[in-house]
């Protein structure tokens, strides 16, 4: 009798790539597997339903079978936590794209930092629930991700990456609580400059470029 090695797994979707005509490779972050890719074979009849689930930062569930060699196979894909707040807002959707791309590129395949999944899930749920001004959310997420990955920045660490005219607002972002930081007023150009500075800081520690395409979208929306 063949042993069933499948486990029900909740994960955050970071990226998906097409494989053949009806299959996908899902790049995910989960508590059990860390940063891991799953192979998802899509049945023809469920194609439209599967497509509706494939959005950046969706929190999903699937039965994952580790198997012998190759990618773990995922089946029975469903939504674990509905996120209408992310999908109904162009601004939140764009921030979601940025966060998903940042996690996809900054966290190496196979990495499983303790507490990272729970922290990311908490931030996703917060963004989903936020009302009012959240234009600085991606700035604070980027700073806190640095700390979560093990290189918590202080101003003296970031100073060389930040334009002198933005030093004052950067100091404030680092000193005030998350909720207050979301309301800190700044222009779109300052916001764009800061996020690029923070990414440069992360790249120095990771020792490779991230090449985030989604930053250009944020520049357009939050200018």
XYZ file of N, CA and C in Angstrom:
669
model
N 0.853 -1.196 0.000
C 0.000 0.000 0.000
C 0.886 1.242 0.000
N 0.614 2.193 -0.872
C 1.439 3.384 -0.991
C 1.109 4.364 0.120
N 2.147 4.822 0.805
C 1.961 5.739 1.926
C 1.686 7.145 1.420
N 0.687 7.798 2.014
C 0.352 9.170 1.638
C 1.201 10.125 2.462
N 2.092 10.879 1.798
C 2.999 11.791 2.493
C 2.535 13.230 2.408
N 1.289 13.458 2.032
C 0.805 14.822 1.841
C 0.465 15.479 3.177
N 0.651 16.772 3.234
C 0.300 17.563 4.409
C -0.472 18.793 3.960
N -1.443 19.213 4.765
C -2.190 20.423 4.458
C -1.350 21.621 4.877
N -1.055 22.509 3.954
C -0.111 23.601 4.197
C -0.731 24.937 3.842
N -0.571 25.919 4.734
C -0.977 27.294 4.461
C 0.254 28.075 4.031
N 0.116 28.869 2.989
C 1.290 29.590 2.502
C 0.901 30.917 1.882
N 1.897 31.788 1.768
C 1.750 33.085 1.113
C 2.302 32.954 -0.297
N 1.506 33.343 -1.278
C 1.957 33.262 -2.668
C 2.804 34.488 -3.018
N 4.046 34.261 -3.455
C 4.947 35.342 -3.830
C 4.999 35.545 -5.346
N 4.974 34.442 -6.084
C 5.131 34.525 -7.542
C 4.672 33.201 -8.137
N 4.227 33.244 -9.374
C 3.829 32.014 -10.071
C 4.369 32.064 -11.490
N 4.899 30.953 -11.955
C 5.385 30.858 -13.328
C 4.659 29.710 -14.034
N 4.333 29.941 -15.307
C 3.614 28.941 -16.078
C 4.537 27.776 -16.425
N 3.985 26.560 -16.359
C 4.738 25.356 -16.712
C 3.880 24.533 -17.657
N 4.258 24.488 -18.910
C 3.431 23.784 -19.883
C 2.139 24.533 -20.134
N 1.112 23.808 -20.573
C -0.164 24.437 -20.934
C -1.084 24.670 -19.749
N -1.065 23.757 -18.773
C -2.065 23.841 -17.713
C -1.479 23.767 -16.311
N -0.182 23.917 -16.155
C 0.434 23.777 -14.842
C 1.186 25.038 -14.450
N 1.433 25.149 -13.155
C 2.130 26.310 -12.604
C 3.193 25.865 -11.605
N 4.218 26.676 -11.459
C 5.141 26.554 -10.335
C 4.843 27.727 -9.407
N 4.442 27.424 -8.187
C 4.099 28.445 -7.201
C 5.299 28.690 -6.291
N 5.739 29.922 -6.236
C 6.836 30.304 -5.338
C 6.199 30.872 -4.076
N 6.462 30.236 -2.955
C 5.675 30.493 -1.758
C 6.542 30.690 -0.515
N 5.876 31.153 0.541
C 6.483 31.232 1.870
C 5.518 30.583 2.843
N 5.980 29.574 3.575
C 5.127 28.881 4.539
C 5.905 28.606 5.820
N 5.172 28.285 6.868
C 5.815 27.978 8.139
C 6.556 26.644 8.067
N 5.960 25.686 7.365
C 6.549 24.341 7.310
C 7.761 24.270 6.384
N 7.672 24.905 5.229
C 8.692 24.749 4.189
C 9.576 25.980 3.999
N 9.238 27.094 4.636
C 9.971 28.326 4.396
C 9.724 28.816 2.982
N 10.757 29.335 2.358
C 10.662 29.795 0.963
C 10.824 28.575 0.062
N 9.721 28.193 -0.578
C 9.715 26.924 -1.316
C 8.826 27.033 -2.554
N 9.195 26.307 -3.604
C 8.381 26.243 -4.818
C 7.572 24.953 -4.827
N 6.295 25.063 -5.225
C 5.412 23.908 -5.354
C 4.974 23.777 -6.813
N 4.823 22.546 -7.244
C 4.297 22.277 -8.585
C 2.795 22.081 -8.486
N 2.046 22.843 -9.273
C 0.588 22.750 -9.253
C 0.090 22.374 -10.637
N -0.480 21.187 -10.743
C -1.064 20.744 -12.007
C -2.528 21.146 -12.015
N -2.887 22.020 -12.940
C -4.247 22.557 -12.987
C -5.113 21.736 -13.913
N -6.221 21.257 -13.390
C -7.183 20.549 -14.235
C -7.883 21.553 -15.143
N -8.224 21.139 -16.340
C -8.824 22.032 -17.320
C -10.096 22.686 -16.797
N -10.926 21.934 -16.123
C -12.198 22.462 -15.645
C -12.056 23.485 -14.544
N -10.922 23.496 -13.847
C -10.720 24.414 -12.731
C -9.785 25.558 -13.082
N -9.500 25.735 -14.368
C -8.510 26.730 -14.774
C -8.892 28.132 -14.341
N -10.149 28.539 -14.568
C -10.566 29.895 -14.227
C -10.537 30.114 -12.721
N -10.934 29.090 -11.963
C -10.914 29.198 -10.497
C -9.482 29.322 -9.990
N -8.583 28.517 -10.555
C -7.182 28.577 -10.145
C -6.590 29.940 -10.454
N -6.892 30.473 -11.639
C -6.379 31.785 -12.036
C -6.811 32.863 -11.062
N -8.033 32.767 -10.547
C -8.537 33.777 -9.616
C -7.794 33.754 -8.284
N -7.158 32.630 -7.977
C -6.417 32.521 -6.717
C -4.981 33.016 -6.827
N -4.490 33.141 -8.058
C -3.078 33.453 -8.264
C -2.875 34.967 -8.285
N -2.821 35.561 -7.092
C -2.549 36.991 -6.934
C -1.471 37.168 -5.877
N -0.603 38.167 -6.034
C 0.492 38.381 -5.065
C -0.015 38.542 -3.642
N 0.606 37.835 -2.733
C 0.344 37.856 -1.287
C -0.933 37.144 -0.878
N -1.622 36.470 -1.804
C -2.757 35.659 -1.378
C -2.301 34.627 -0.356
N -3.110 34.438 0.663
C -2.836 33.419 1.684
C -3.701 32.210 1.332
N -3.048 31.134 0.914
C -3.730 29.975 0.356
C -3.448 28.725 1.166
N -4.214 27.684 0.872
C -3.981 26.358 1.447
C -3.967 25.337 0.325
N -3.170 24.293 0.518
C -3.133 23.197 -0.447
C -2.605 21.956 0.243
N -2.911 20.816 -0.337
C -2.314 19.560 0.098
C -0.982 19.426 -0.623
N 0.112 19.332 0.154
C 1.454 19.294 -0.426
C 2.071 17.923 -0.208
N 2.507 17.315 -1.302
C 3.144 16.004 -1.252
C 4.614 16.167 -1.596
N 5.470 15.845 -0.637
C 6.914 16.032 -0.819
C 7.461 15.128 -1.916
N 6.971 13.905 -1.994
C 7.394 12.974 -3.039
C 8.874 12.628 -2.945
N 9.404 12.038 -4.006
C 10.814 11.659 -4.059
C 11.478 12.403 -5.203
N 12.253 13.427 -4.855
C 12.916 14.215 -5.874
C 11.961 15.188 -6.538
N 12.500 16.192 -7.189
C 11.662 17.180 -7.853
C 10.973 18.097 -6.862
N 10.102 18.961 -7.392
C 9.385 19.906 -6.548
C 8.250 19.212 -5.795
N 7.956 19.644 -4.566
C 6.744 19.163 -3.909
C 5.522 19.505 -4.749
N 4.559 18.606 -4.791
C 3.357 18.807 -5.600
C 2.214 19.315 -4.733
N 1.554 20.369 -5.179
C 0.415 20.933 -4.462
C -0.874 20.606 -5.202
N -1.918 20.308 -4.436
C -3.226 20.026 -5.026
C -4.310 20.546 -4.095
N -5.523 20.694 -4.638
C -6.637 21.163 -3.810
C -6.451 22.588 -3.329
N -5.993 23.460 -4.212
C -5.694 24.853 -3.858
C -6.968 25.601 -3.476
N -6.939 26.238 -2.304
C -8.083 27.025 -1.843
C -7.583 28.283 -1.132
N -8.492 29.235 -0.942
C -8.178 30.443 -0.178
C -8.227 30.122 1.308
N -7.176 30.486 2.023
C -7.161 30.300 3.470
C -7.754 31.504 4.182
N -7.349 32.688 3.752
C -7.850 33.935 4.336
C -8.258 34.880 3.204
N -9.535 35.224 3.072
C -9.943 36.175 2.032
C -9.316 37.551 2.298
N -8.891 38.223 1.216
C -8.239 39.527 1.357
C -8.908 40.555 0.426
N -10.183 40.839 0.654
C -10.887 41.777 -0.231
C -10.292 43.176 -0.188
N -9.721 43.566 0.953
C -9.132 44.893 1.065
C -7.960 45.103 0.128
N -7.221 44.030 -0.171
C -6.089 44.131 -1.091
C -6.550 44.165 -2.531
N -7.575 43.402 -2.862
C -7.993 43.257 -4.255
C -8.902 44.377 -4.732
N -9.571 45.067 -3.804
C -10.519 46.116 -4.190
C -9.867 47.493 -4.287
N -8.586 47.590 -3.982
C -7.884 48.871 -4.010
C -6.671 48.772 -4.930
N -6.612 49.655 -5.923
C -5.463 49.686 -6.826
C -4.178 49.966 -6.055
N -4.252 50.851 -5.066
C -3.070 51.219 -4.296
C -2.572 50.047 -3.459
N -3.499 49.361 -2.786
C -3.090 48.210 -1.975
C -2.607 47.059 -2.851
N -3.232 46.877 -3.996
C -2.782 45.829 -4.920
C -1.353 46.095 -5.374
N -1.029 47.368 -5.617
C 0.317 47.728 -6.061
C 1.335 47.528 -4.942
N 0.954 47.878 -3.720
C 1.836 47.620 -2.574
C 2.035 46.119 -2.409
N 0.972 45.340 -2.619
C 1.068 43.877 -2.529
C 2.061 43.327 -3.544
N 2.010 43.852 -4.767
C 2.951 43.428 -5.802
C 4.385 43.704 -5.378
N 4.605 44.885 -4.809
C 5.949 45.259 -4.353
C 6.430 44.325 -3.239
N 5.576 44.113 -2.231
C 5.958 43.268 -1.096
C 6.243 41.840 -1.558
N 5.376 41.310 -2.429
C 5.569 39.949 -2.920
C 6.888 39.832 -3.686
N 7.175 40.825 -4.536
C 8.421 40.783 -5.304
C 9.635 40.926 -4.396
N 9.534 41.801 -3.404
C 10.637 41.973 -2.455
C 10.932 40.671 -1.715
N 9.896 40.006 -1.220
C 10.080 38.734 -0.510
C 10.620 37.662 -1.452
N 10.093 37.627 -2.668
C 10.514 36.628 -3.650
C 12.008 36.760 -3.960
N 12.485 37.998 -4.067
C 13.880 38.210 -4.459
C 14.841 38.280 -3.283
N 14.347 38.706 -2.116
C 15.247 38.882 -0.961
C 15.444 37.604 -0.157
N 14.472 36.699 -0.206
C 14.571 35.460 0.571
C 14.950 34.326 -0.371
N 16.049 33.684 -0.092
C 16.551 32.646 -0.985
C 15.728 31.366 -0.869
N 15.637 30.664 -1.975
C 14.948 29.368 -2.010
C 15.531 28.447 -0.943
N 14.672 27.844 -0.137
C 15.105 26.933 0.914
C 15.288 27.584 2.265
N 15.331 28.920 2.309
C 15.491 29.615 3.591
C 14.221 29.464 4.419
N 14.395 29.321 5.716
C 13.238 29.176 6.611
C 13.548 29.874 7.929
N 13.491 31.200 7.901
C 13.768 32.002 9.091
C 12.633 31.814 10.107
N 12.959 31.505 11.364
C 11.911 31.332 12.383
C 11.076 32.602 12.534
N 9.780 32.435 12.497
C 8.870 33.557 12.706
C 8.594 34.405 11.483
N 9.292 34.155 10.363
C 9.128 35.007 9.186
C 7.727 34.892 8.591
N 7.218 33.663 8.478
C 5.882 33.490 7.915
C 4.837 34.212 8.757
N 4.893 34.021 10.073
C 3.905 34.649 10.953
C 3.972 36.169 10.857
N 5.189 36.711 10.789
C 5.355 38.162 10.681
C 4.767 38.671 9.368
N 5.070 37.994 8.263
C 4.550 38.404 6.957
C 3.029 38.318 6.921
N 2.483 37.245 7.461
C 1.023 37.087 7.474
C 0.371 38.219 8.265
N 0.968 38.568 9.391
C 0.430 39.660 10.221
C 0.408 40.971 9.441
N 1.476 41.251 8.702
C 1.553 42.494 7.942
C 0.550 42.501 6.779
N 0.359 41.362 6.145
C -0.618 41.267 5.058
C -2.027 41.533 5.583
N -2.354 40.939 6.704
C -3.684 41.137 7.296
C -3.876 42.588 7.720
N -2.795 43.220 8.201
C -2.881 44.624 8.587
C -3.147 45.500 7.364
N -2.405 45.275 6.293
C -2.615 46.060 5.066
C -4.028 45.861 4.537
N -4.512 44.640 4.585
C -5.868 44.342 4.132
C -6.917 45.131 4.920
N -6.671 45.304 6.226
C -7.664 45.928 7.107
C -7.551 47.444 7.186
N -6.421 48.006 6.793
C -6.181 49.439 6.979
C -7.192 50.295 6.218
N -7.611 51.361 6.873
C -8.428 52.390 6.228
C -7.639 53.693 6.305
N -7.937 54.631 5.452
C -7.247 55.904 5.503
C -5.911 55.847 4.786
N -4.948 56.614 5.269
C -3.671 56.769 4.576
C -2.729 55.623 4.904
N -2.286 54.904 3.872
C -1.319 53.817 4.044
C -0.183 53.950 3.031
N 0.045 55.181 2.563
C 1.035 55.413 1.510
C 2.456 55.070 1.926
N 2.716 55.066 3.232
C 4.068 54.755 3.725
C 4.222 53.288 4.117
N 3.209 52.474 3.872
C 3.244 51.089 4.352
C 4.449 50.342 3.796
N 4.711 50.501 2.492
C 5.813 49.746 1.887
C 7.177 50.186 2.429
N 7.277 51.462 2.837
C 8.522 51.927 3.450
C 8.772 51.210 4.770
N 7.734 51.155 5.608
C 7.887 50.533 6.918
C 8.065 49.027 6.792
N 7.380 48.415 5.840
C 7.554 46.977 5.623
C 9.002 46.678 5.251
N 9.578 47.499 4.380
C 10.956 47.282 3.934
C 11.929 47.410 5.088
N 11.739 48.428 5.931
C 12.606 48.603 7.095
C 12.481 47.432 8.064
N 11.245 47.012 8.334
C 11.036 45.927 9.293
C 11.504 44.589 8.730
N 11.408 44.401 7.411
C 11.924 43.172 6.816
C 13.429 43.070 7.028
N 14.133 44.199 6.921
C 15.575 44.204 7.186
C 15.863 43.645 8.572
N 15.095 44.110 9.557
C 15.282 43.640 10.924
C 14.948 42.161 11.051
N 13.870 41.738 10.383
C 13.450 40.337 10.444
C 14.500 39.416 9.823
N 15.190 39.907 8.794
C 16.231 39.108 8.136
C 17.565 39.151 8.877
N 17.629 39.975 9.926
C 18.825 39.942 10.775
C 19.746 41.133 10.694
N 19.378 42.169 9.941
C 20.227 43.359 9.913
C 19.377 44.603 10.162
N 19.000 44.758 11.431
C 18.159 45.878 11.859
C 18.893 47.197 11.632
N 18.335 48.082 10.819
C 19.052 49.325 10.523
C 18.829 50.413 11.573
N 19.888 51.134 11.884
C 19.795 52.385 12.610
C 20.141 53.491 11.624
N 19.885 54.724 12.009
C 20.089 55.791 11.042
C 21.529 55.851 10.544
N 22.474 55.630 11.433
C 23.879 55.706 11.003
C 24.202 54.635 9.950
N 23.452 53.526 9.953
C 23.659 52.484 8.938
C 23.101 52.915 7.581
N 22.011 53.670 7.615
C 21.321 54.066 6.387
C 21.794 55.392 5.820
N 22.466 56.183 6.640
C 22.779 57.569 6.280
C 23.467 57.689 4.924
N 24.410 56.799 4.644
C 25.172 56.887 3.400
C 24.312 56.619 2.168
N 23.169 55.958 2.350
C 22.309 55.600 1.223
C 21.230 56.651 0.948
N 21.024 57.556 1.912
C 19.898 58.493 1.847
C 20.377 59.890 1.475
N 19.655 60.521 0.575
C 19.976 61.895 0.186
C 19.897 62.797 1.419
N 20.842 63.717 1.582
C 20.874 64.575 2.780
C 19.553 65.270 3.087
N 18.839 65.704 2.045
C 17.577 66.406 2.271
C 16.483 65.496 2.845
N 16.714 64.176 2.818
C 15.730 63.230 3.356
C 16.138 62.649 4.708
N 17.226 63.130 5.276
C 17.712 62.586 6.548
C 16.689 62.763 7.677
N 16.077 63.939 7.729
C 15.158 64.230 8.832
C 13.971 63.266 8.839
N 13.338 63.080 7.688
C 12.164 62.206 7.637
C 12.569 60.747 7.857
N 13.753 60.359 7.401
C 14.220 58.984 7.624
C 14.428 58.724 9.113
N 14.991 59.702 9.813
C 15.169 59.560 11.270
C 13.821 59.344 11.949
N 12.834 60.122 11.533
C 11.506 59.999 12.136
C 10.916 58.614 11.890
N 11.035 58.107 10.663
C 10.500 56.779 10.345
C 11.096 55.711 11.255
N 12.361 55.862 11.583
C 13.054 54.869 12.405
C 12.720 54.995 13.882
N 12.200 56.146 14.294
C 12.018 56.402 15.721
C 10.580 56.259 16.203
N 9.613 56.454 15.295
C 8.221 56.445 15.746
C 7.565 55.095 15.485
N 6.482 54.776 16.219
C 5.786 53.494 16.021
C 5.221 53.346 14.616
N 4.962 52.104 14.222
C 4.480 51.775 12.871
C 3.245 52.593 12.502
N 2.273 52.647 13.399
C 1.027 53.350 13.104
C 1.240 54.829 12.835
N 2.101 55.465 13.621
C 2.397 56.883 13.412
C 3.182 57.093 12.124
N 4.074 56.141 11.818
C 4.898 56.257 10.609
C 4.041 56.250 9.347
N 2.912 55.528 9.382
C 2.027 55.496 8.216
C 1.446 56.867 7.909
N 1.334 57.714 8.927
C 0.715 59.020 8.773
C 1.737 60.136 8.593
N 3.015 59.795 8.587
C 4.053 60.816 8.452
C 3.975 61.438 7.055
N 3.742 62.754 6.971
C 3.581 63.368 5.646
C 4.904 63.468 4.899
N 4.863 63.149 3.615
C 6.026 63.328 2.744
C 5.544 63.314 1.303
N 6.316 63.903 0.433
C 5.947 63.938 -0.977
C 6.226 62.590 -1.635
N 5.632 62.392 -2.799
C 5.864 61.152 -3.530
C 7.317 60.973 -3.920
N 7.980 62.069 -4.265
C 9.388 61.968 -4.659
C 10.270 61.561 -3.493
N 9.966 62.061 -2.301
C 10.720 61.669 -1.105
C 10.478 60.195 -0.789
N 9.225 59.786 -0.893
C 8.864 58.394 -0.627
C 9.605 57.451 -1.587
N 9.646 57.813 -2.852
C 10.330 56.993 -3.855
C 11.828 56.930 -3.589
N 12.403 58.073 -3.249
C 13.837 58.117 -2.959
C 14.183 57.255 -1.755
N 13.339 57.306 -0.720
C 13.612 56.535 0.495
C 13.527 55.036 0.252
N 12.497 54.590 -0.482
C 12.373 53.145 -0.686
C 13.557 52.623 -1.496
N 14.047 53.415 -2.443
C 15.223 52.998 -3.202
C 16.462 52.949 -2.305
N 16.551 53.891 -1.360
C 17.666 53.886 -0.410
C 17.626 52.651 0.478
N 16.434 52.307 0.959
C 16.293 51.139 1.828
C 16.632 49.852 1.072
N 16.218 49.780 -0.188
C 16.527 48.602 -1.004
C 18.040 48.495 -1.218
N 18.702 49.621 -1.449
C 20.158 49.611 -1.624
C 20.846 49.084 -0.373
N 20.329 49.462 0.791
C 20.872 48.975 2.061
C 20.721 47.453 2.165
N 19.553 46.946 1.799
C 19.321 45.501 1.844
C 20.243 44.778 0.866
N 20.417 45.341 -0.327
C 21.266 44.708 -1.341
C 22.707 44.571 -0.862
N 23.189 45.559 -0.139
C 24.557 45.487 0.398
C 24.698 44.275 1.323
N 23.697 44.033 2.148
C 23.748 42.908 3.094
C 23.541 41.566 2.388
N 22.674 41.545 1.381
C 22.428 40.292 0.662
C 23.548 39.979 -0.333
N 24.247 41.011 -0.755
C 25.369 40.893 -1.693
C 24.921 40.503 -3.105
N 23.712 40.924 -3.466
C 23.265 40.780 -4.846
C 22.128 41.774 -5.098
N 21.975 42.228 -6.356
C 20.918 43.206 -6.661
C 19.536 42.554 -6.669
N 18.526 43.324 -6.272
C 17.159 42.803 -6.237
C 16.389 43.110 -7.525
N 16.722 44.207 -8.179
C 16.095 44.553 -9.465
C 14.571 44.497 -9.393
N 13.997 45.259 -8.496
C 12.547 45.240 -8.286
C 11.833 46.080 -9.345
N 11.021 45.431 -10.163
C 10.277 46.133 -11.206
C 9.083 46.901 -10.650
N 8.555 46.439 -9.527
C 7.330 47.032 -8.977
C 7.556 48.421 -8.396
N 8.805 48.821 -8.141
C 9.068 50.155 -7.609
C 8.574 51.222 -8.579
N 8.712 50.968 -9.869
C 8.260 51.939 -10.873
C 6.754 52.166 -10.779
N 5.999 51.107 -10.483
C 4.541 51.235 -10.344
C 4.201 52.093 -9.140
N 4.898 51.876 -8.023
C 4.657 52.661 -6.809
C 4.980 54.132 -7.043
N 6.029 54.394 -7.802
C 6.378 55.792 -8.112
C 5.235 56.492 -8.812
N 4.614 55.803 -9.748
C 3.512 56.395 -10.516
C 2.300 56.654 -9.636
N 1.986 55.721 -8.745
C 0.773 55.823 -7.937
C 0.914 56.816 -6.786
N 2.084 56.816 -6.137
C 2.243 57.617 -4.921
C 3.104 58.843 -5.156
N 3.026 59.429 -6.338
C 3.824 60.628 -6.626
C 3.133 61.886 -6.102
